[in-house]
XYZ file of C-alpha atoms in Angstrom:
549
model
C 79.357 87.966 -125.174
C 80.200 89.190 -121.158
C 82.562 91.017 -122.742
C 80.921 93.036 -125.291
C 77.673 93.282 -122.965
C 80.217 95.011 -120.202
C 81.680 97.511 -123.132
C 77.809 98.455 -124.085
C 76.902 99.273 -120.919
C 80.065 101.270 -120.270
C 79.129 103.123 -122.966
C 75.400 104.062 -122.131
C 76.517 105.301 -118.773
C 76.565 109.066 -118.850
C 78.712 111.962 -118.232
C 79.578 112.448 -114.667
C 77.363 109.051 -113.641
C 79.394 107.389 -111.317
C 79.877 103.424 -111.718
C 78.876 102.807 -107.996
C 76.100 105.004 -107.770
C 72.891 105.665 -109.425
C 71.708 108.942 -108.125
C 74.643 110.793 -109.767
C 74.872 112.696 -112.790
C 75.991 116.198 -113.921
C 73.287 117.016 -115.713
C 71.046 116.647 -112.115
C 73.321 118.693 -109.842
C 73.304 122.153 -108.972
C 73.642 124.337 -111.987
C 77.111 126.207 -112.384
C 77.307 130.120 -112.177
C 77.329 130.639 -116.002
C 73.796 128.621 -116.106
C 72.039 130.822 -113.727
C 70.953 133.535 -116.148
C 67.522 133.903 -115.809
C 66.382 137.322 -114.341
C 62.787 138.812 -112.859
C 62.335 140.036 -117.119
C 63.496 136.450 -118.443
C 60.706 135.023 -115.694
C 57.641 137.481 -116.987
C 58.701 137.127 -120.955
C 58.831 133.177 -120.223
C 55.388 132.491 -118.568
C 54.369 135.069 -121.606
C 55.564 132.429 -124.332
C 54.762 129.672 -122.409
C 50.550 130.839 -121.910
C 50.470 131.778 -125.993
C 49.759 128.267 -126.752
C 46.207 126.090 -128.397
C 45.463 124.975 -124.873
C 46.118 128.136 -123.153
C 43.204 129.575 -125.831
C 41.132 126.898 -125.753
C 41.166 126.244 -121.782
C 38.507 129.305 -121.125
C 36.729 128.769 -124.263
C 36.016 124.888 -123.240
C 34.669 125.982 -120.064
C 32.530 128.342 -122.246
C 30.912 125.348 -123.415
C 29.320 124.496 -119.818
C 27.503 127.483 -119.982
C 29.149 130.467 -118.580
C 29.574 133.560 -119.981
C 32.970 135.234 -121.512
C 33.874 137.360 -118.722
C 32.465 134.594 -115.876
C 34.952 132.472 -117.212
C 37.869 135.287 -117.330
C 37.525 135.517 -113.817
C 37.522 132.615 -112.545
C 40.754 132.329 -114.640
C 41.911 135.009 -113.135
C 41.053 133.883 -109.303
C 43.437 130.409 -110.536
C 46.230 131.635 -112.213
C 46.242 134.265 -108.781
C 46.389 131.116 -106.503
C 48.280 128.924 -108.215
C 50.966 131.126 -108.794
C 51.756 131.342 -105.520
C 52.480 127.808 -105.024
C 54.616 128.181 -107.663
C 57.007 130.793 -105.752
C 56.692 128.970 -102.634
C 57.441 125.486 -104.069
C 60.206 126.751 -106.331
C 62.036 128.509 -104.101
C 65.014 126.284 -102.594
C 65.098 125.650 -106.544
C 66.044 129.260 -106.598
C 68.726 128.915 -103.676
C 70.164 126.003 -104.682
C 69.143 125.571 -108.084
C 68.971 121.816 -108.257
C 65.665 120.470 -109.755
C 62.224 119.498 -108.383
C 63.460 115.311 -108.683
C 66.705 116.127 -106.577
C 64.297 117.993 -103.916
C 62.007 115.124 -103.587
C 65.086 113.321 -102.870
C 64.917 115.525 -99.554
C 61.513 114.871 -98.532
C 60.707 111.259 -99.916
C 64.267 109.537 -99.352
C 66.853 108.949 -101.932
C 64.876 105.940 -103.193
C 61.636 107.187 -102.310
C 62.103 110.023 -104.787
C 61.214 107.947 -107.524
C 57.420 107.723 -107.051
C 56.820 111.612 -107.124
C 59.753 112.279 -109.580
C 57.819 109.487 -111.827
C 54.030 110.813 -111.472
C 55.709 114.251 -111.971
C 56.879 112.579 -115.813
C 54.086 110.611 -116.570
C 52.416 114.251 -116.060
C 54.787 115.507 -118.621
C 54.740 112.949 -121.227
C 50.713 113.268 -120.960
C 50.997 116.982 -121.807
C 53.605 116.734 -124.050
C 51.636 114.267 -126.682
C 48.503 117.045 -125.785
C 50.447 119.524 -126.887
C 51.905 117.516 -130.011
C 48.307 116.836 -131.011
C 47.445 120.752 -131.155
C 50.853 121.269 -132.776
C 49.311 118.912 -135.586
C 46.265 120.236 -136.231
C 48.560 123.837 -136.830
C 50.257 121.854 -139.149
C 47.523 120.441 -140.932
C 45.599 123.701 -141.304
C 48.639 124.914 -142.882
C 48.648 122.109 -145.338
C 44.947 121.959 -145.737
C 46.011 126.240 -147.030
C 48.694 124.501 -149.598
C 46.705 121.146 -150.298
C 42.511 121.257 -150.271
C 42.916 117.481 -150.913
C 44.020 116.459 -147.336
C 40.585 117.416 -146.218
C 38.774 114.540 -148.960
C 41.226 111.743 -147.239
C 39.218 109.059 -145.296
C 38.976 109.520 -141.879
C 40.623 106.097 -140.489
C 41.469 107.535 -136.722
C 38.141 106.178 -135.324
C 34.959 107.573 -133.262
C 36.200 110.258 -130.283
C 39.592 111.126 -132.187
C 40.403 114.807 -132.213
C 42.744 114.101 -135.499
C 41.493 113.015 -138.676
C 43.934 110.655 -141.083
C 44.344 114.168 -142.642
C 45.570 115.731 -138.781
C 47.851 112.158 -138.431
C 49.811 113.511 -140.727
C 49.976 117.072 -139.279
C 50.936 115.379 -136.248
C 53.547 113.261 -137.651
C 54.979 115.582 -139.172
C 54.910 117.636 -135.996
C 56.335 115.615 -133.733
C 59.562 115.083 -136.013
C 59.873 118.754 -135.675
C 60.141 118.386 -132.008
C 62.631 115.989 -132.297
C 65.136 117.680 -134.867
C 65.190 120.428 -132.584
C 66.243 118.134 -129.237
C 69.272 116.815 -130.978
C 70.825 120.663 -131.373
C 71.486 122.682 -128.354
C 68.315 124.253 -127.337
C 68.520 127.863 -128.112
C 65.700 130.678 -126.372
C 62.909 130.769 -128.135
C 61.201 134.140 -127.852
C 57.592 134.492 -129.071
C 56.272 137.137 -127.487
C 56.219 139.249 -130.880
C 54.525 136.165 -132.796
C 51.840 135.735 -130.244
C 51.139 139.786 -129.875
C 50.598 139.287 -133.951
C 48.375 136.280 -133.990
C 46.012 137.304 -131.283
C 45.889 140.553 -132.552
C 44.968 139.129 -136.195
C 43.150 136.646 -135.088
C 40.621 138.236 -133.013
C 40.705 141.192 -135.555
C 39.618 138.588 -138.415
C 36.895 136.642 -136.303
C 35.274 140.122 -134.929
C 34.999 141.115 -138.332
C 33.394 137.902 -139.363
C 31.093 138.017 -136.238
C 29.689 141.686 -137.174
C 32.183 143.759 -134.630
C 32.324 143.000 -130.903
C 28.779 144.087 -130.164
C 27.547 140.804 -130.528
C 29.959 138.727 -129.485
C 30.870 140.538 -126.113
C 26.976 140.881 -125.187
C 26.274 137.072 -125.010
C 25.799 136.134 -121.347
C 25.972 132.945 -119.600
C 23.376 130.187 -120.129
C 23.526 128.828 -116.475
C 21.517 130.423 -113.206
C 21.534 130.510 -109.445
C 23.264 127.764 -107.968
C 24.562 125.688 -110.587
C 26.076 128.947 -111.954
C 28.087 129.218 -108.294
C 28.811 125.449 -108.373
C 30.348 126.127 -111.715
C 32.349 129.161 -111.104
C 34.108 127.140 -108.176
C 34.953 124.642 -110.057
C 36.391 125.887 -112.532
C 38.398 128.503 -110.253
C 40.075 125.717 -108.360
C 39.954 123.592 -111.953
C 42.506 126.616 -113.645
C 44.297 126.584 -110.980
C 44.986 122.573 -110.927
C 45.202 123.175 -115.039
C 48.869 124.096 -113.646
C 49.845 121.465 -110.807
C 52.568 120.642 -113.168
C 54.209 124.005 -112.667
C 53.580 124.142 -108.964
C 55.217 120.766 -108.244
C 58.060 121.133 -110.781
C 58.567 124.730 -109.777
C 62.316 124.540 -109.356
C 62.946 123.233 -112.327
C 62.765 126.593 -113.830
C 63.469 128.824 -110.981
C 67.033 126.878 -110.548
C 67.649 129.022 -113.671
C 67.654 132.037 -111.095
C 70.669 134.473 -111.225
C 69.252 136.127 -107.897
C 66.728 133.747 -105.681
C 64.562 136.614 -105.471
C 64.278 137.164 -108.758
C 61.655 134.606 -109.583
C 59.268 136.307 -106.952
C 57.659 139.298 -109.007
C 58.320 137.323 -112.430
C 56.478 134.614 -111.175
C 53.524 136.477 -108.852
C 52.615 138.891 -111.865
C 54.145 137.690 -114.464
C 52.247 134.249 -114.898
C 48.685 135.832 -114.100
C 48.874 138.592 -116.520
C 50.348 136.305 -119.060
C 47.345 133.501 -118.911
C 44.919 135.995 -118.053
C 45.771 138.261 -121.338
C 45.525 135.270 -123.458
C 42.766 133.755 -121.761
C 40.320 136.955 -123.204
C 41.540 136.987 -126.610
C 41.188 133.193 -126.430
C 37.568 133.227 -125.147
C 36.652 136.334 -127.649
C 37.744 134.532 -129.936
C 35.732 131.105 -129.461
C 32.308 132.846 -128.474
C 33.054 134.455 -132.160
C 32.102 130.990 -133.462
C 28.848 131.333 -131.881
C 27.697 134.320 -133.931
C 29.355 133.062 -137.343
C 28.469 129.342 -137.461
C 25.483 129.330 -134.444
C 27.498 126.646 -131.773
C 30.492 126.884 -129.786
C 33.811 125.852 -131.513
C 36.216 126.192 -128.957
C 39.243 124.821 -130.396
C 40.833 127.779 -131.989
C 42.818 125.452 -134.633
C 39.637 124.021 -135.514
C 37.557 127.471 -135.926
C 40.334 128.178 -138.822
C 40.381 125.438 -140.441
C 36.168 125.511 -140.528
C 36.566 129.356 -141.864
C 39.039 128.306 -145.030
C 36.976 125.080 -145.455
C 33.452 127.240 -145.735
C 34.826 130.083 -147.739
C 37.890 128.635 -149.616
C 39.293 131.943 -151.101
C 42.911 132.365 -151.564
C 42.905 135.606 -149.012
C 41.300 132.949 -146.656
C 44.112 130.274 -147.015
C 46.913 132.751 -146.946
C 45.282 134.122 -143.368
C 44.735 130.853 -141.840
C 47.982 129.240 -143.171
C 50.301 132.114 -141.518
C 47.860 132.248 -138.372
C 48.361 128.051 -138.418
C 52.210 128.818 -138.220
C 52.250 131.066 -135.574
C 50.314 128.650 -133.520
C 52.471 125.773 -134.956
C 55.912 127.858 -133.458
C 54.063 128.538 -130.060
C 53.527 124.831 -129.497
C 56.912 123.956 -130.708
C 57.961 126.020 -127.471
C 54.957 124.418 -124.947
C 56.559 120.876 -126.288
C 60.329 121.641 -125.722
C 60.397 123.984 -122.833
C 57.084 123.041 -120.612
C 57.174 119.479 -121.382
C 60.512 117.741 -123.006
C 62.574 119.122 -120.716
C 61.066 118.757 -117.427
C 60.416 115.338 -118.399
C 63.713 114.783 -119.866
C 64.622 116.002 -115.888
C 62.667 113.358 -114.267
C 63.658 110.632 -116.674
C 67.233 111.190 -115.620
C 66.390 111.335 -112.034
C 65.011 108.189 -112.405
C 67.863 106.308 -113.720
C 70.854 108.782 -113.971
C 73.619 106.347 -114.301
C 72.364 105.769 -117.936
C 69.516 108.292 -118.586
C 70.690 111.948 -119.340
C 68.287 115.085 -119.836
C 68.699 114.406 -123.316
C 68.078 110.843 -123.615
C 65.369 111.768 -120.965
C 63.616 113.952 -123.141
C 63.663 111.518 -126.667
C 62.583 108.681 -124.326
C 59.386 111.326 -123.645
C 58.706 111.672 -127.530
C 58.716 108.820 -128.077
C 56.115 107.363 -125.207
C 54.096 110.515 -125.680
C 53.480 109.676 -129.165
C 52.711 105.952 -128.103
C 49.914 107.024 -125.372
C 47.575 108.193 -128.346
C 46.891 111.757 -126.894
C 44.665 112.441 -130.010
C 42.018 111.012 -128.030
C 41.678 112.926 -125.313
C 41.067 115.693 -126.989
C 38.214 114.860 -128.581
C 35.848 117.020 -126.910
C 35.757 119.636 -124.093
C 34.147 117.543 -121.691
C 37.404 114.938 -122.345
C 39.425 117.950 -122.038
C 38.020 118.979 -118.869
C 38.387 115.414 -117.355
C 41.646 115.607 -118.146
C 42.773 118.483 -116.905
C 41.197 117.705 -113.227
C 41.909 113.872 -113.192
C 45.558 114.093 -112.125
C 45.873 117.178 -109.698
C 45.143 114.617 -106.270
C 48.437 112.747 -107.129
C 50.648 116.372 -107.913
C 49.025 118.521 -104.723
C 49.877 115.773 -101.954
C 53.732 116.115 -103.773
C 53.610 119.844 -103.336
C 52.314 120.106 -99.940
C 55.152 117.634 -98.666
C 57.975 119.902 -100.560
C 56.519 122.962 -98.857
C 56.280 121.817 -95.578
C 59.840 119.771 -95.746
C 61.413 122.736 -96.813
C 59.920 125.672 -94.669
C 59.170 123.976 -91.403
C 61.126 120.540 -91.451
C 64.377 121.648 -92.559
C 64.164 125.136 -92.351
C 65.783 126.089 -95.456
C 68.866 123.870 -94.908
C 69.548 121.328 -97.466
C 72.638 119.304 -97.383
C 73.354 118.917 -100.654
C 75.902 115.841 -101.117
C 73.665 113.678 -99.365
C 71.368 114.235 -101.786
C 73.746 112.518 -104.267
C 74.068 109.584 -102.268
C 72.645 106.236 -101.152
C 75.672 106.042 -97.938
C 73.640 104.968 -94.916
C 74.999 107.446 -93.140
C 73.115 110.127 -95.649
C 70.597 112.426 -93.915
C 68.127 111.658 -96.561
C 68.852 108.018 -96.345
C 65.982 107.470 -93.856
C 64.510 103.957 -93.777
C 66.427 102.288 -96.149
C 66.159 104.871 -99.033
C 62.424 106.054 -97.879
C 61.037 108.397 -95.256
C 57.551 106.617 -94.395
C 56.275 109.723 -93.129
C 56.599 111.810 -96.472
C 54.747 108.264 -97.502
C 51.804 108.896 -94.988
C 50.842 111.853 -95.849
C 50.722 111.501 -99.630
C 48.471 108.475 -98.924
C 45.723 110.167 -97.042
C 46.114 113.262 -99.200
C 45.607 111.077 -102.386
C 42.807 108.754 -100.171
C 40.450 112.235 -98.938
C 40.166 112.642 -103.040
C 40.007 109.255 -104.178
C 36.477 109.114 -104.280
C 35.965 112.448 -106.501
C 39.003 111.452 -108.736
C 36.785 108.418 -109.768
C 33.417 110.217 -110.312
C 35.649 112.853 -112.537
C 36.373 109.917 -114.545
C 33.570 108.631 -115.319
C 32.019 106.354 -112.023
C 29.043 107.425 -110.561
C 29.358 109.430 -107.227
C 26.951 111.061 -105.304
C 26.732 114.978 -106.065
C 28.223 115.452 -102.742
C 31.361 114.071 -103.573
C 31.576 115.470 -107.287
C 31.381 118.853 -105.703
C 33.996 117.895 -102.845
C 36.068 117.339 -105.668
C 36.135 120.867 -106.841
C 38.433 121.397 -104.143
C 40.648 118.815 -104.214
C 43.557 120.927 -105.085
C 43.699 122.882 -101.643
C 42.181 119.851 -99.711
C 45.383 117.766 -101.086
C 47.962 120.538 -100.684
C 47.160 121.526 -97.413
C 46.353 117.755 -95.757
C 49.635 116.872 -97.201
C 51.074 119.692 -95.757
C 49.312 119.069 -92.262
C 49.677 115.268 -91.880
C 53.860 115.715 -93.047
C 54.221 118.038 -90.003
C 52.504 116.134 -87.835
C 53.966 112.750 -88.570
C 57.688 114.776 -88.728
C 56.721 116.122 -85.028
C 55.949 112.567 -83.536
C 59.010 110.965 -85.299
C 61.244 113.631 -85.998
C 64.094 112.919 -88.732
C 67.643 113.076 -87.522
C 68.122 116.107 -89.417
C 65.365 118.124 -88.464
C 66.048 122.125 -87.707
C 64.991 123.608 -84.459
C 61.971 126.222 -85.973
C 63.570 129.102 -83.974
C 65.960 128.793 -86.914
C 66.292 129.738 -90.151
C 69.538 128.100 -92.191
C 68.837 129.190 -96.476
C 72.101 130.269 -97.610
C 71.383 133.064 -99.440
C 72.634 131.137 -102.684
C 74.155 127.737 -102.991
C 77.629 127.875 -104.992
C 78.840 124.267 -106.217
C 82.243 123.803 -104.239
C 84.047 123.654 -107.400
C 83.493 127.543 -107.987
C 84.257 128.268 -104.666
C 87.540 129.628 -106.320
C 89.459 130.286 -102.540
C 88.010 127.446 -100.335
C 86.162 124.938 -102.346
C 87.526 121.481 -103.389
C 87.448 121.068 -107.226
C 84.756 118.067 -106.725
C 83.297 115.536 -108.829
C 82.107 114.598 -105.793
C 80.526 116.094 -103.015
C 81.470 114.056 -99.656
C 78.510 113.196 -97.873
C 77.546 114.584 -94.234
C 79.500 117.970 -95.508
C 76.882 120.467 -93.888
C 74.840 123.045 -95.534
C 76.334 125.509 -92.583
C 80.047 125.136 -94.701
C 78.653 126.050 -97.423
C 77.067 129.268 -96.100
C 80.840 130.065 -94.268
C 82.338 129.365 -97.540
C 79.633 132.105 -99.111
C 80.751 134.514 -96.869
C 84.331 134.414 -97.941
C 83.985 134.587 -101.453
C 83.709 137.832 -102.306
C 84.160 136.691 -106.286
C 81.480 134.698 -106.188
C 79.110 136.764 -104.599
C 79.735 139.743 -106.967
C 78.947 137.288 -109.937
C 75.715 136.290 -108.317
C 75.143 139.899 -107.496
């Protein structure tokens, strides 16, 4: 039995996972020259197919529903996505430079060991929006068989009371989510749907105006909220869109390690995210307060306002429109589910265990949990929605600001990147046994300031001071995260710590084994080699430098 226990577990330990080690894999080290082929277009077409999703419709639309008016709600979309993406630049940067991932940079901040509670929230994050996003992927699929099949609408409802799916959805979902996992056994190809999404919107707002009696009425209806709960609202929900995308701004370099050039994620990012959400955010909210005018109330689930127009008028035109408009949506959040959420998790999974967890395994071990969290349920109303989109933003800021400040002010830009493989004593990133207590610190009182407000968003009651408090507790967590990192870094400064009169970012990171002239052809980078070799070793190779070029 010792025997054929050993051979198993020699055989679930993955490529380039060493035997001694469990930090070490290749699918977590610093991506190779031929995998850094994203450019500034590939960034603005991305954030384009990643924004044409159900949620990134239905996110204005279910703020709608509190009261404010089309173009209130457009701004203060606008005002996030501005904001957030930012962060996003800022945070993924040495992602950029040295294109390893957001769990191999918390490796840098947290400790070796300490890595795992961030790199873990960071997944649990993922796996949350991945079985969202499944759920809206069903209810595309079951609109499109509710087109084929009116019977799936007459089964009984067995999902229970607060359920966005009915038995009828189940099996949209089901049949959803094995979608999602055919596609993660081949090699991920690029999905492009910026054509698909240009159609859909464009039919689908065409289709509901037309319903609605033209834009006249739709576009006239102002907001049902005055004076200062108006204000108290618009804040919210300004800081709310933005923490609608923590995820991104924490896991930032997981795609900016894509990078070709470390700049180019800067103008793809800055105007490429905000003009993607914001353009679908005012077809998406057009489109909802066109329910308004054709059935009198608010549906702001997109999904749902097609299946209620082929249920009321079941023509054959009807079907044929929703079914194709059903797919498009269905393809969209085929690409939210791989590329937002299976991967990245499928990233932090490995992180977490790397001897015997690849991005792979990673990302069927998130299918599978996703699927077991029934996510149908919190999506059964916008308030839910809401909830859930500002519940887990405390834990995700403190991360961020700790990154940021580790990165620009700590270390300066200088990451050493073997010890980041490596749980030698001797590693900088070793700290206290495995863990820097200060990075510790100052996620604690960042997550502790917000406590309070993280409980009255879920449900305990709070005094109004607090609930509003709360509004802000994306910038109140990033930037006391940021502050109480520095300050515990200046009164017990790391070993490693960079003078600030100095700034040491290589301009890119190139793995030594493509450093054709001077690099060792490495499984293994030695720790304590320093980050100031691999900047010499940058400057003489010209090769390299014209491939990154």
């Amino acid at each position: 039995m010792t025997s054929i226990a050993s051979k198993l577990r020699r055989r679930l330990v993955v490529q380039g996972a060493q035997e001694t080690s469990f930090l070490d894999n290749d699918d977590i080290r610093p991506l190779s020259l031929k995998d850094r082929s994203w450019t500034q277009t590939t960034y603005f077409t991305f954030w384009f197919s990643a924004a044409a999703t159900v949620a990134g419709w239905y996110s204005g639309s279910a703020a709608q529903s509190t009261g404010l008016s089309i173009w209130e709600v457009v701004g203060c979309q606008a005002a996030g996505y501005l904001l957030i993406a930012i962060v996003f630049v800022i945070n993924g940067r040495p992602g950029a430079v040295y294109h390893v991932g957001y769990p191999i940079l918390n490796r840098a901040a947290f400790g070796v060991y300490g890595a795992w509670w961030p790199t873990f929230n960071r997944a649990v994050m993922a796996i949350v929006w991945n079985g969202v996003n499944g759920v809206q992927g069903g209810q595309c699929v079951y609109v499109m068989l509710h087109a084929i099949f009116p019977g799936i609408a007459t089964i009984p409802n067995r999902m229970g009371q607060g359920s966005a799916l009915t038995s009828g959805g189940m099996i949209g979902y089901v049949l959803f989510w094995l979608m999602i996992c055919s596609v993660l056994w081949i090699r991920i190809p690029k999905m492009r749907i910026l054509i698909l999404y240009v159609i859909s919107a464009v039919a689908m707002l065409a289709w509901t105006l037309t319903l609605a009696g033209g834009p006249g009425p739709v576009l006239s209806q102002g907001s049902r909220v005055h004076g200062s709960e108006k204000a108290w609202l618009i804040v919210r929900f300004v800081w709310l869109f933005a923490a609608n995308c923590a995820t991104f701004a924490s896991n930032a370099a997981d795609f900016q390690r894509y990078a070709k050039k470390p700049n180019d994620v800067i103008l793809g990012n800055l105007v490429g995210f905000p003009v993607a959400d914001v353009s679908v955010a005012i077809v998406g909210n057009i489109v909802a307060s066109t329910s308004t005018v054709i059935f009198g109330e608010l549906e702001w689930n997109p999904i749902m306002l097609l299946d209620r127009i082929q249920t009321e008028n079941y023509t054959s035109a009807n079907r044929a429109g929703c079914f194709f408009l059903a797919l498009m949506f269905a393809y969209s959040a085929l690409f939210s589910s791989v590329f937002e959420n299976s991967i990245p998790a499928g990233n932090d999974i490995a992180a977490l265990v790397p001897k015997y967890i690849s991005i792979r395994r990673g990302m069927f071990i998130c299918q599978v949990i996703s699927f077991a969290i029934n996510p149908w349920f919190l999506l059964g109303s916008a308030s839910i929605f809401i909830r859930f989109l500002g519940s887990y933003q405390i834990f995700l800021s403190a991360i961020t600001g700790i990154l940021i400040c580790n990165y620009y002010v700590v270390l300066r830009g200088q990451l050493n990147v073997p010890d980041l493989y490596t749980a030698d004593k001797s590693g900088v990133y070793y700290f206290t046994k495995g863990w820097n207590i200060r990075a510790y610190i100052a996620y604690l009182v960042a997550v502790a300031v917000n406590f309070a407000g993280f409980l009255g968003n879920m449900g305990v009651t709070v005094p109004v001071g607090i609930t509003r408090f709360y509004y802000f507790a994306y910038p109140v967590g990033l930037l006391l995260s940021f502050g109480v990192f520095l300050l515990c870094s200046l009164v017990s400064k790391p070993a490693h710590t960079v003078p600030f009169s100095e700034w040491s970012e290589p301009k890119n990171f190139v793995r030594p084994e493509e450093d054709t002239e001077n690099g060792p052809v490495l499984n293994g980078m030695e720790p304590g080699s320093s980050t100031d070799v691999q900047m010499e070793n940058e400057e003489k190779t010209p090769k390299v430098k014209e491939q990154l070029a």
